[in-house]
Coordinates of C-alpha atoms and ligand atoms in Angstrom, one line a residue:
Chain A
M681 CA 1.1 158.7 86.2
S682 CA 1.7 154.9 86.2
H683 CA 4.0 153.3 83.9
N684 CA 2.7 150.5 81.4
I685 CA 4.9 147.6 82.4
F686 CA 4.8 146.0 79.0
E687 CA 6.6 149.0 77.5
E688 CA 10.5 149.2 78.0
P689 CA 11.4 149.9 81.6
N690 CA 11.5 153.6 82.9
E691 CA 15.1 154.6 82.4
N692 CA 14.5 157.0 85.5
L693 CA 14.3 153.9 88.0
L694 CA 17.7 152.9 87.1
Q695 CA 20.4 154.8 88.9
A696 CA 23.8 153.9 87.5
S697 CA 26.2 153.1 90.2
G698 CA 29.1 154.0 88.1
I699 CA 31.0 150.8 89.1
T700 CA 32.5 149.0 86.0
E701 CA 34.4 146.1 87.8
L702 CA 34.4 144.0 91.1
S703 CA 37.0 142.2 92.7
I704 CA 36.7 138.8 94.1
L705 CA 37.8 137.6 97.7
G706 CA 37.6 134.1 96.8
I707 CA 35.4 131.2 95.6
E708 CA 34.4 128.3 97.9
L709 CA 32.8 124.9 97.5
T710 CA 31.3 123.3 100.4
Q711 CA 29.3 120.2 100.8
S712 CA 29.2 119.9 104.5
I713 CA 32.1 121.7 106.0
Q714 CA 35.2 123.6 104.3
S715 CA 37.8 126.2 104.5
M716 CA 39.2 128.8 101.9
N717 CA 41.9 126.3 101.4
H718 CA 39.5 123.5 100.3
D719 CA 41.5 121.3 102.9
V720 CA 38.1 119.2 103.4
S721 CA 37.6 116.1 100.9
I722 CA 35.2 117.0 98.1
V723 CA 33.5 113.7 97.6
E724 CA 31.6 112.4 94.4
G725 CA 27.9 112.7 93.9
K726 CA 27.1 114.9 97.1
P727 CA 25.4 118.2 96.2
A728 CA 27.7 121.1 96.9
L729 CA 27.3 124.8 97.0
V730 CA 29.6 127.2 95.3
R731 CA 30.2 130.7 96.9
V732 CA 31.6 133.7 95.4
Y733 CA 32.7 136.4 97.8
I734 CA 33.0 139.9 96.5
D735 CA 35.3 142.5 97.8
Q736 CA 32.6 145.0 99.3
R737 CA 34.9 147.8 101.0
T738 CA 35.4 149.7 97.6
I739 CA 31.5 150.1 97.0
M740 CA 30.3 153.6 97.7
T741 CA 26.6 152.8 97.0
S742 CA 24.0 150.0 97.2
I743 CA 24.0 147.5 94.6
N744 CA 22.6 144.0 93.7
V745 CA 24.9 141.7 92.3
T746 CA 24.5 138.4 90.3
G747 CA 26.4 136.4 88.0
E748 CA 27.1 133.0 86.3
I749 CA 29.5 130.2 86.8
R750 CA 30.4 127.3 84.7
W751 CA 31.8 123.8 86.0
Y752 CA 33.5 121.6 83.7
S753 CA 34.9 118.1 84.0
D754 CA 35.2 114.8 82.3
A755 CA 31.3 115.1 82.4
G756 CA 31.2 118.0 80.2
E757 CA 30.6 121.7 80.7
H758 CA 27.7 123.4 82.3
F759 CA 26.3 126.8 83.3
V760 CA 24.9 127.5 86.5
V761 CA 22.8 130.7 87.5
P762 CA 22.8 131.6 91.2
I763 CA 20.1 130.8 93.9
N764 CA 20.5 134.5 95.2
I765 CA 21.3 138.0 94.5
V766 CA 23.6 139.8 96.9
N767 CA 23.1 143.2 98.0
I768 CA 26.1 145.1 98.7
D769 CA 25.5 148.3 100.7
S770 CA 28.4 150.7 101.6
T771 CA 26.8 151.2 105.0
T772 CA 27.3 147.6 106.0
P773 CA 30.3 146.2 104.1
K774 CA 31.1 142.6 105.0
D775 CA 34.6 141.2 105.0
L776 CA 35.3 137.7 104.0
E777 CA 34.9 136.1 107.2
S778 CA 31.2 137.7 107.8
Q779 CA 30.4 136.9 104.1
R780 CA 31.2 133.1 104.8
D781 CA 29.3 133.1 108.0
E782 CA 26.1 134.4 106.3
L783 CA 24.3 132.5 103.5
S784 CA 22.8 135.5 101.6
A785 CA 26.0 137.7 101.9
A786 CA 27.7 135.8 99.0
L787 CA 26.4 134.7 95.5
N788 CA 25.7 131.3 96.0
F789 CA 25.4 128.5 93.2
I790 CA 24.3 124.8 93.7
L791 CA 26.2 122.3 91.7
P792 CA 24.0 119.2 90.8
P793 CA 25.5 115.8 91.9
E794 CA 26.4 115.1 88.1
A795 CA 29.2 117.8 88.4
L796 CA 30.5 115.8 91.3
Q797 CA 32.3 113.2 89.7
E798 CA 35.7 111.6 90.6
G799 CA 38.6 113.5 89.1
L800 CA 39.1 117.1 88.1
L801 CA 36.6 119.5 88.6
V802 CA 37.0 123.2 87.5
I803 CA 34.6 126.1 88.5
A804 CA 34.9 129.3 86.7
L805 CA 33.2 132.5 87.5
D806 CA 32.1 133.9 84.1
R807 CA 30.1 136.9 84.8
L808 CA 29.2 139.2 87.2
R809 CA 26.4 141.7 86.6
I810 CA 25.1 144.5 88.5
V811 CA 21.3 144.2 88.4
G812 CA 19.6 147.1 86.6
E813 CA 23.1 148.1 84.8
G814 CA 25.0 145.4 83.2
E815 CA 28.2 143.3 83.4
V816 CA 31.1 144.5 84.9
A817 CA 34.7 143.3 84.7
I818 CA 36.0 140.9 87.4
N819 CA 39.4 141.2 89.3
G820 CA 41.1 138.6 91.0
N821 CA 41.1 134.6 90.6
T822 CA 38.0 133.7 88.8
Q823 CA 38.9 129.9 88.6
L824 CA 38.6 127.2 91.2
R825 CA 40.4 123.7 90.3
L826 CA 39.7 120.9 92.7
T827 CA 40.0 116.9 92.7
V828 CA 36.6 115.1 93.6
E829 CA 37.3 112.1 95.4
K830 CA 35.6 108.6 95.4
A831 CA 33.0 108.3 98.1
P832 CA 32.6 105.0 99.9
P833 CA 29.1 103.8 100.8
L834 CA 27.6 104.2 104.4
R835 CA 26.0 101.1 105.2
I836 CA 23.4 101.2 107.8
R837 CA 20.1 99.4 108.8
V838 CA 18.0 101.1 111.5
I839 CA 15.9 99.3 113.6
G840 CA 12.9 100.8 115.3
F841 CA 12.0 99.2 118.7
R842 CA 8.2 98.9 119.8
Y843 CA 7.7 98.6 123.7
T844 CA 5.2 99.0 126.2
D845 CA 5.1 100.5 129.8
G846 CA 2.2 97.9 130.7
N847 CA -0.5 100.2 129.4
Q848 CA 0.4 101.8 126.3
S849 CA 2.8 100.8 123.4
F850 CA 5.2 103.3 121.9
T851 CA 6.7 102.9 118.5
P852 CA 9.3 105.3 116.7
D853 CA 7.5 107.5 114.3
A854 CA 8.4 107.3 110.8
V855 CA 9.6 111.1 110.9
H856 CA 12.3 110.1 113.1
F857 CA 13.9 107.5 110.7
A858 CA 13.3 110.4 107.9
F859 CA 15.4 113.0 110.2
F860 CA 18.0 110.6 110.7
K861 CA 18.6 109.5 107.0
S862 CA 18.3 113.3 105.9
Y863 CA 20.9 114.3 108.3
L864 CA 23.5 111.6 107.3
L865 CA 23.1 112.5 103.7
R866 CA 23.7 116.0 104.5
S867 CA 26.4 115.8 106.9
F868 CA 28.4 112.8 106.3
P869 CA 31.1 112.6 103.6
T870 CA 29.2 110.5 101.1
N871 CA 26.1 110.7 99.2
N872 CA 26.0 107.0 99.0
I873 CA 23.9 105.6 101.9
D874 CA 22.9 102.2 101.8
W875 CA 19.8 102.4 104.1
S876 CA 17.1 100.2 105.2
Q877 CA 15.0 100.3 108.3
I878 CA 12.1 98.2 110.0
V879 CA 10.2 98.2 113.3
V880 CA 10.4 95.1 115.7
D881 CA 9.2 94.3 119.1
G882 CA 11.8 95.2 121.7
N883 CA 12.8 92.8 124.2
F884 CA 12.4 95.3 127.1
Q885 CA 9.7 97.2 129.0
A886 CA 9.4 101.0 130.2
P887 CA 10.6 102.4 132.5
F888 CA 13.9 101.7 131.4
D889 CA 16.8 100.7 133.5
D890 CA 20.7 100.5 133.4
I891 CA 20.6 97.4 131.3
T892 CA 18.0 98.4 129.0
A893 CA 20.5 99.6 126.4
S894 CA 22.4 96.4 126.8
R895 CA 19.5 94.3 126.0
V896 CA 18.8 96.7 122.8
H897 CA 22.5 96.0 121.8
A898 CA 21.9 92.3 122.4
H899 CA 18.9 92.3 120.3
L900 CA 20.5 94.1 117.5
A901 CA 23.5 91.9 117.5
A902 CA 21.3 88.6 117.2
M903 CA 19.3 90.2 114.4
R904 CA 22.1 91.3 112.6
S905 CA 23.7 87.7 113.0
R906 CA 20.7 86.4 111.5
E907 CA 20.3 88.6 108.7
I908 CA 24.1 88.6 107.5
S909 CA 23.8 84.8 107.3
A910 CA 20.7 85.5 105.1
G911 CA 22.6 87.8 102.6
V912 CA 22.7 91.3 104.1
D913 CA 26.1 93.0 103.6
P914 CA 28.1 92.0 106.7
R915 CA 29.8 95.7 106.5
T916 CA 26.3 97.1 107.5
H917 CA 26.0 98.9 110.9
Y918 CA 22.8 98.3 112.9
Y919 CA 21.6 101.0 114.8
G920 CA 18.3 100.9 117.3
I921 CA 15.8 103.6 118.1
V922 CA 13.7 103.7 120.9
S923 CA 10.9 106.5 121.1
D924 CA 10.9 108.9 124.1
A925 CA 7.3 108.5 124.6
N926 CA 6.9 112.3 124.6
G927 CA 9.5 112.7 127.1
R928 CA 8.1 110.1 129.5
Y929 CA 10.8 107.4 129.0
F930 CA 14.3 108.2 127.7
L931 CA 16.9 105.5 126.6
R932 CA 20.1 107.5 126.9
G933 CA 22.1 106.6 123.8
K934 CA 25.0 104.2 123.9
A935 CA 27.2 102.5 121.4
A936 CA 28.5 99.1 122.2
D937 CA 32.1 100.0 121.9
I938 CA 34.3 102.4 120.1
P939 CA 36.4 99.9 117.9
G940 CA 39.9 101.0 117.1
I941 CA 39.6 99.1 113.8
P942 CA 36.8 99.2 111.3
S943 CA 34.1 96.9 112.8
P944 CA 30.5 97.0 111.2
D945 CA 29.5 94.5 114.0
I946 CA 29.4 97.1 116.8
V947 CA 26.0 98.1 117.2
A948 CA 24.5 101.2 119.0
C949 CA 21.1 102.6 120.1
G950 CA 19.7 105.9 120.8
P951 CA 16.4 107.7 121.9
V952 CA 14.1 109.5 119.4
G953 CA 11.4 112.2 119.9
E954 CA 10.7 115.9 119.6
P955 CA 13.2 118.3 120.7
N956 CA 10.2 120.4 122.1
G957 CA 11.6 123.8 121.5
G958 CA 15.4 123.3 122.3
F959 CA 16.8 120.1 123.2
G960 CA 20.4 120.3 122.0
G961 CA 19.6 123.5 120.4
D962 CA 17.2 121.8 118.0
T963 CA 13.9 123.6 117.1
D964 CA 12.8 121.1 114.3
V965 CA 10.5 118.1 115.0
S966 CA 13.3 115.6 115.7
Y967 CA 16.4 115.2 117.5
A968 CA 16.9 111.5 116.3
D969 CA 19.2 113.2 113.5
W970 CA 22.3 114.3 115.5
Y971 CA 21.8 112.2 118.2
G972 CA 21.9 108.9 116.2
A973 CA 24.8 110.5 114.4
H974 CA 26.7 110.8 117.4
E975 CA 26.1 107.3 118.5
L976 CA 26.8 105.9 115.0
C977 CA 30.1 107.9 114.8
H978 CA 31.2 106.0 118.1
T979 CA 30.6 102.9 115.9
Y980 CA 33.1 104.3 113.3
G981 CA 35.7 104.7 116.2
R982 CA 35.1 108.2 117.1
Y983 CA 35.8 109.4 120.9
H984 CA 34.6 112.2 122.8
P985 CA 36.4 115.6 122.4
G986 CA 35.4 116.4 126.3
F987 CA 33.1 119.5 125.8
P988 CA 31.5 120.6 128.0
P989 CA 34.1 119.4 130.4
Y990 CA 33.3 116.7 132.8
D991 CA 32.7 118.2 136.3
P992 CA 33.2 115.4 139.2
V993 CA 30.8 117.5 141.6
T994 CA 27.8 117.5 139.4
E995 CA 29.0 114.3 137.5
R996 CA 27.9 116.3 134.3
G997 CA 29.8 116.9 131.2
Q998 CA 31.8 114.8 128.7
D999 CA 35.0 112.8 129.2
A1000 CA 38.0 113.9 127.0
S1001 CA 38.7 110.5 125.6
D1002 CA 39.9 112.0 122.4
A1003 CA 43.0 113.8 123.2
N1004 CA 43.6 114.9 119.6
F1005 CA 40.6 116.9 118.9
P1006 CA 41.7 120.2 117.5
Y1007 CA 39.2 122.7 118.1
P1008 CA 38.4 124.9 121.2
E1009 CA 35.2 124.6 123.1
G1010 CA 34.1 121.7 120.9
N1011 CA 33.6 124.1 118.0
L1012 CA 33.3 123.1 114.6
S1013 CA 36.6 124.9 113.9
S1014 CA 39.6 127.1 115.2
D1015 CA 39.6 130.5 114.2
A1016 CA 42.9 129.9 112.5
L1017 CA 41.5 126.9 110.5
E1018 CA 38.4 128.6 109.4
H1019 CA 36.3 125.8 108.6
V1020 CA 32.4 126.7 108.2
G1021 CA 29.8 124.4 108.1
F1022 CA 27.0 124.2 105.5
D1023 CA 23.8 122.5 105.7
I1024 CA 22.0 122.0 102.5
G1025 CA 18.8 121.6 103.9
D1026 CA 15.7 119.3 102.9
N1027 CA 12.6 120.6 101.5
N1028 CA 10.9 117.0 102.3
L1029 CA 11.5 117.9 105.9
N1030 CA 10.9 121.8 105.7
L1031 CA 14.7 122.1 106.8
P1032 CA 16.2 125.3 105.1
M1033 CA 19.6 125.7 103.7
K1034 CA 22.0 127.0 106.3
I1035 CA 25.5 128.1 107.1
L1036 CA 26.8 126.8 110.5
P1037 CA 29.2 129.3 111.7
R1038 CA 31.9 127.7 113.6
Q1039 CA 31.6 129.3 117.1
L1040 CA 27.8 128.6 117.3
H1041 CA 27.9 124.9 116.2
H1042 CA 29.7 122.0 117.7
D1043 CA 31.3 118.7 116.6
V1044 CA 28.7 116.0 116.7
M1045 CA 31.1 114.0 119.2
T1046 CA 30.6 116.7 121.9
Y1047 CA 27.7 117.0 124.3
K1048 CA 27.2 120.6 123.1
E1049 CA 24.4 122.0 121.4
K1050 CA 23.9 122.7 117.4
Q1051 CA 26.0 119.6 116.3
W1052 CA 27.5 119.1 113.0
L1053 CA 30.6 117.3 111.7
S1054 CA 33.8 119.3 112.3
A1055 CA 36.3 118.7 109.4
Y1056 CA 38.4 116.8 111.9
T1057 CA 35.4 114.2 112.3
Y1058 CA 34.5 114.5 108.8
Q1059 CA 37.8 113.3 107.4
A1060 CA 38.1 110.6 109.9
I1061 CA 34.6 109.2 109.2
L1062 CA 35.7 109.3 105.3
E1063 CA 38.7 107.4 106.3
R1064 CA 36.9 104.7 108.1
L1065 CA 34.0 104.5 105.7
R1066 CA 36.8 103.5 103.2
Q1067 CA 38.4 101.1 105.4
E1068 CA 35.1 99.2 106.0
D1069 CA 34.3 99.3 102.4
E1070 CA 37.5 97.3 101.9
L1071 CA 36.6 94.6 104.5
F1072 CA 35.7 91.0 103.5
N1073 CA 36.9 91.4 99.8
Chain B
M273 CA 43.5 93.2 115.7
N274 CA 41.8 92.2 112.6
V275 CA 38.3 91.6 111.6
E276 CA 37.4 88.8 109.0
I277 CA 34.2 87.2 107.9
E278 CA 34.0 83.3 107.5
S279 CA 31.3 81.2 106.2
G280 CA 30.3 77.9 107.5
S281 CA 28.1 76.4 110.6
Y282 CA 28.4 78.6 113.7
I283 CA 26.4 79.2 116.6
N284 CA 26.0 83.0 117.4
V285 CA 25.9 83.5 121.0
V286 CA 25.0 87.0 122.6
A287 CA 25.4 87.8 126.1
I288 CA 25.6 90.5 128.6
V289 CA 27.9 90.3 131.8
N290 CA 28.5 92.5 134.7
K291 CA 31.8 91.8 136.2
K292 CA 30.9 94.4 139.4
E293 CA 27.7 92.7 140.3
N294 CA 28.9 89.3 139.3
T295 CA 26.0 88.8 136.9
G296 CA 25.4 87.7 133.3
E297 CA 22.8 86.3 130.9
I298 CA 23.0 84.4 127.7
L299 CA 20.3 86.4 125.6
Y300 CA 20.3 85.0 122.2
V301 CA 21.6 81.7 121.0
N302 CA 21.0 81.2 117.0
P303 CA 22.6 79.0 114.4
A304 CA 24.5 81.4 111.9
S305 CA 25.9 80.6 108.6
L306 CA 28.5 83.5 108.5
A307 CA 30.9 84.3 111.3
T308 CA 32.7 87.5 112.4
R309 CA 36.1 86.3 113.4
I310 CA 38.0 89.0 115.4
E311 CA 41.5 88.5 116.1
S312 CA 42.3 90.5 119.1
T313 CA 44.5 90.8 122.1
S314 CA 41.8 92.5 124.2
E315 CA 39.8 89.6 125.2
D316 CA 39.0 89.6 129.0
P317 CA 41.1 86.9 130.5
D318 CA 38.5 86.5 133.4
I319 CA 35.5 85.9 131.1
S320 CA 35.1 82.9 128.9
I321 CA 32.5 81.1 126.9
T322 CA 32.6 77.4 127.1
V323 CA 30.7 74.6 125.1
E324 CA 30.6 71.2 126.5
D325 CA 29.0 68.0 125.4
G326 CA 26.3 65.8 127.2
A327 CA 29.1 64.2 129.4
Q328 CA 30.5 67.6 130.5
N329 CA 33.4 67.3 128.3
L330 CA 34.9 70.6 127.2
L331 CA 34.5 70.9 123.5
F332 CA 35.4 74.7 123.2
Q333 CA 36.5 77.5 125.4
Q334 CA 37.3 81.0 124.4
Q335 CA 38.1 84.1 126.5
A336 CA 35.4 86.6 125.6
L337 CA 35.8 89.8 124.0
V338 CA 33.6 92.0 126.0
R339 CA 32.4 95.2 124.7
Y340 CA 31.9 98.0 127.0
S341 CA 29.6 100.8 126.1
A342 CA 30.4 104.4 125.1
C343 CA 28.3 107.3 126.0
N344 CA 27.6 106.1 129.7
E345 CA 26.9 108.4 132.5
S346 CA 30.4 108.4 134.1
G347 CA 31.0 105.5 136.2
S348 CA 27.5 104.3 136.3
Y349 CA 27.8 101.6 133.8
E350 CA 29.7 98.1 134.2
E351 CA 27.5 96.1 131.7
G352 CA 29.5 94.5 128.9
L353 CA 28.3 92.8 125.7
I354 CA 29.7 89.8 124.2
Q355 CA 29.0 88.6 120.4
L356 CA 30.6 85.4 119.7
D357 CA 30.2 83.0 116.7
I358 CA 31.4 79.5 117.9
P359 CA 32.1 76.9 115.1
Y360 CA 29.4 74.3 115.2
M361 CA 30.5 70.9 116.8
D362 CA 28.7 67.7 116.9
G363 CA 27.6 66.9 120.5
M364 CA 27.4 70.5 121.6
E365 CA 24.8 70.5 124.3
V366 CA 25.7 73.4 127.0
I367 CA 26.9 76.9 126.6
K368 CA 28.3 78.6 129.6
L369 CA 29.3 82.3 130.4
V370 CA 32.0 81.9 133.0
F371 CA 33.5 84.9 135.1
D372 CA 36.6 84.2 137.3
G373 CA 35.6 80.3 137.2
K374 CA 32.1 80.7 138.3
V375 CA 29.4 80.1 135.8
L376 CA 27.1 83.2 135.4
A377 CA 24.6 81.7 133.1
S378 CA 24.4 78.7 130.9
Y379 CA 22.3 77.4 128.0
Q380 CA 21.1 73.9 127.6
R381 CA 20.3 72.4 124.3
Q382 CA 16.8 71.0 124.2
S383 CA 15.4 68.2 122.1
P384 CA 12.4 69.9 120.7
D385 CA 9.1 68.4 121.2
I386 CA 7.8 67.8 118.0
S387 CA 4.2 67.8 119.1
S388 CA 4.7 71.3 120.5
S389 CA 5.0 73.0 117.4
H390 CA 1.8 71.9 115.3
V391 CA 1.4 74.2 112.5
G392 CA -1.7 75.1 110.8
R393 CA -1.9 77.0 107.5
L394 CA 0.1 80.3 107.8
G395 CA -2.1 83.4 107.2
F396 CA -2.9 86.8 108.3
S397 CA -5.7 87.8 110.7
P398 CA -8.6 89.4 108.9
A399 CA -7.8 92.9 107.4
L400 CA -10.1 95.7 109.3
V401 CA -10.5 99.1 108.2
S402 CA -7.9 101.5 109.9
V403 CA -6.0 98.5 111.4
T404 CA -2.5 98.4 109.9
K405 CA -1.1 95.4 111.9
R406 CA -2.1 92.0 110.9
S407 CA -1.4 89.0 113.2
L408 CA 0.1 85.8 111.8
T409 CA -2.1 83.0 112.1
G410 CA -1.9 79.1 111.9
L411 CA 0.7 79.0 114.7
E412 CA -1.8 79.2 117.5
N413 CA -1.2 75.5 118.6
I414 CA 2.5 76.0 119.5
I415 CA 3.3 75.3 123.0
E416 CA 6.0 77.3 124.7
Q417 CA 9.2 74.8 125.3
K418 CA 12.3 75.9 127.3
G419 CA 15.5 76.2 125.1
V420 CA 13.3 76.7 122.0
T421 CA 12.9 79.9 120.3
Y422 CA 11.6 81.3 117.2
T423 CA 12.9 83.6 114.5
I424 CA 10.5 85.2 112.2
Q425 CA 11.8 86.4 108.9
V426 CA 10.2 88.3 105.9
K427 CA 11.4 88.8 102.3
T428 CA 9.9 91.4 100.0
A429 CA 10.5 92.5 96.5
E430 CA 12.0 95.5 97.6
F431 CA 14.2 94.0 100.3
K432 CA 15.6 90.7 98.8
H433 CA 17.2 89.2 101.5
W434 CA 15.2 87.6 104.6
H435 CA 15.1 89.9 107.3
V436 CA 14.4 89.5 110.7
I437 CA 11.2 90.8 112.0
A438 CA 11.5 88.8 115.5
V439 CA 14.2 86.9 117.0
G440 CA 14.4 84.9 120.2
L441 CA 10.8 84.7 120.9
N442 CA 9.4 82.0 123.1
L443 CA 6.2 81.7 120.8
P444 CA 5.9 82.9 117.2
K445 CA 3.6 85.7 118.1
V446 CA 3.9 88.4 115.9
K447 CA 2.1 91.3 114.3
I448 CA 2.9 92.5 110.6
D449 CA 2.5 96.3 110.2
R450 CA 1.6 96.9 106.7
N451 CA 3.0 100.4 107.1
Q452 CA 6.3 98.9 107.2
F453 CA 5.9 97.6 103.6
P454 CA 4.4 100.7 101.8
N455 CA 5.3 99.5 98.2
E456 CA 4.3 96.0 98.8
T457 CA 1.1 93.9 98.2
T458 CA 2.5 90.7 99.5
V459 CA 5.4 89.5 101.5
D460 CA 7.2 86.1 102.1
I461 CA 7.2 84.8 105.6
K462 CA 9.3 82.2 107.2
V463 CA 8.7 81.0 110.7
I464 CA 12.1 79.5 112.0
K465 CA 12.2 77.2 115.1
T466 CA 15.4 76.9 116.8
T467 CA 17.1 75.4 119.6
G468 CA 20.2 77.6 119.2
F469 CA 22.1 74.8 117.5
D470 CA 19.7 73.9 114.8
D471 CA 17.0 75.5 112.7
E472 CA 13.9 74.1 111.4
V473 CA 11.6 76.0 109.2
I474 CA 8.3 75.3 110.7
A475 CA 6.3 77.5 108.1
E476 CA 7.0 79.4 104.9
S477 CA 4.3 81.1 103.0
H478 CA 3.7 84.0 100.3
L479 CA 1.2 86.2 102.0
S480 CA -1.0 89.0 100.3
F481 CA -2.2 91.9 102.4
E482 CA -5.1 92.2 100.2
Ligands
LIG799 ZN1 29.0 109.6 123.1

């Protein structure tokens, strides 16, 4: 006999687990990359994910857990409900490391930008509830106290160059600008991107040769000089993008230099196009994002970690010009440092929220696939953005 | 090393140089009112930018800070970029890119031929259905002249500074893509004729896309 769903729930459906308390392994707040020690800067205004990790080892049944956190700061106090429910199953208990590597394995909360104001931020886990049963007691440290830092702006002007091969004209599609901008917002240590873009006719033709990128750099430098004379902020970086004409013409990306000191006058350029199912481990519709981030990072003084290592026989691989890169294989972290990447995603571009496990993803300055900013690069960019913000005052 | 910004009258020179091949080009010369001054110890002692007057007297000489690009295929690339802002001096006539005593490229100031830039009324080519690019009209009578280039700048309600849609053109031929200004019905357009040493605004107009 079917149950009238508008009557009170059928109690037989609810099988009590007998669990009255749950232990917490930790709480993490991540914006782009983070460790359990929170040794990566948390910056103002950048949306954050709060992750609550529950000790699963003592649970002898299958339960679904939900809960509630509260954040408070000078901006006030607010409750936040989770974006998921965690299923804990005694047949597949997950330790802290596997929970951190999998989005759905922890109880996740999104903090709105207003929660991320410069100064003290406290996250408190107020409630855990077993779905269908009720609230349980919480064991362990339920509070996370963090300091939110001021985020300097990233000033960038992106110039799309139109060119012809004598028969046909090629223009970077709008989607590539959008992917690049979104990637910078998601992965870089700021939520403050001073962005502008335009398409102009390039000073070169396809097919490209050894000096095409230099001609593009020169064009960018001349535009930049004209524009800062006309009032554009002289701290603005200029990055040029060139369509790969569906794989027909590929302008290998280059930065004009790797400046040791803050130098927003250093220009860079790179190709844009579709990864066609896998270039750089990228399966979406544009590789303009990580490719552009790599070249842009050069203009903020970042060198190559040397992965994959340069092979003089095949002449492939990467020079190890950054002797200080701290992680093996160009990974996002070493195992000891336990950083895990986080990509909040972008609904407008159909990019889902993702956790980026450190062994599967690589620092944006390598030539390895699935690129993101490691903590090492993230902190260095933050420092350089701060120095550039102070320039010319 | 230190980077500063100074305002005044400058000539912005952009050049590329290849020491291995003994080649170089001065690609852009334009007036600037803001200069990036870089105090550096890494100038290339072999490469310099010089400026002479009409009687070949040296007015300015500076070892160039040559930027060598990152992310090259190893060893395949020797091209360097020079971006230099030279203080404006009366009588500047020739800019030279010099490597090891040899002039790789030079840029000669020209007296602009007034009759070469007869400008009509600035406008857009007619709006056509499904065509988003509109040519700039009124500039058809301009004749190409060596040492004279054109910069075209646009200003919109959204982007409040004059920004460049073309620089270093031999002729001011440009198409304005309506799609680039999605929130605008009008734009301000300015056409600058330059010898590299002096700018002259030859046309300026407030144009509607309608
Ligand atoms: Zn690189």
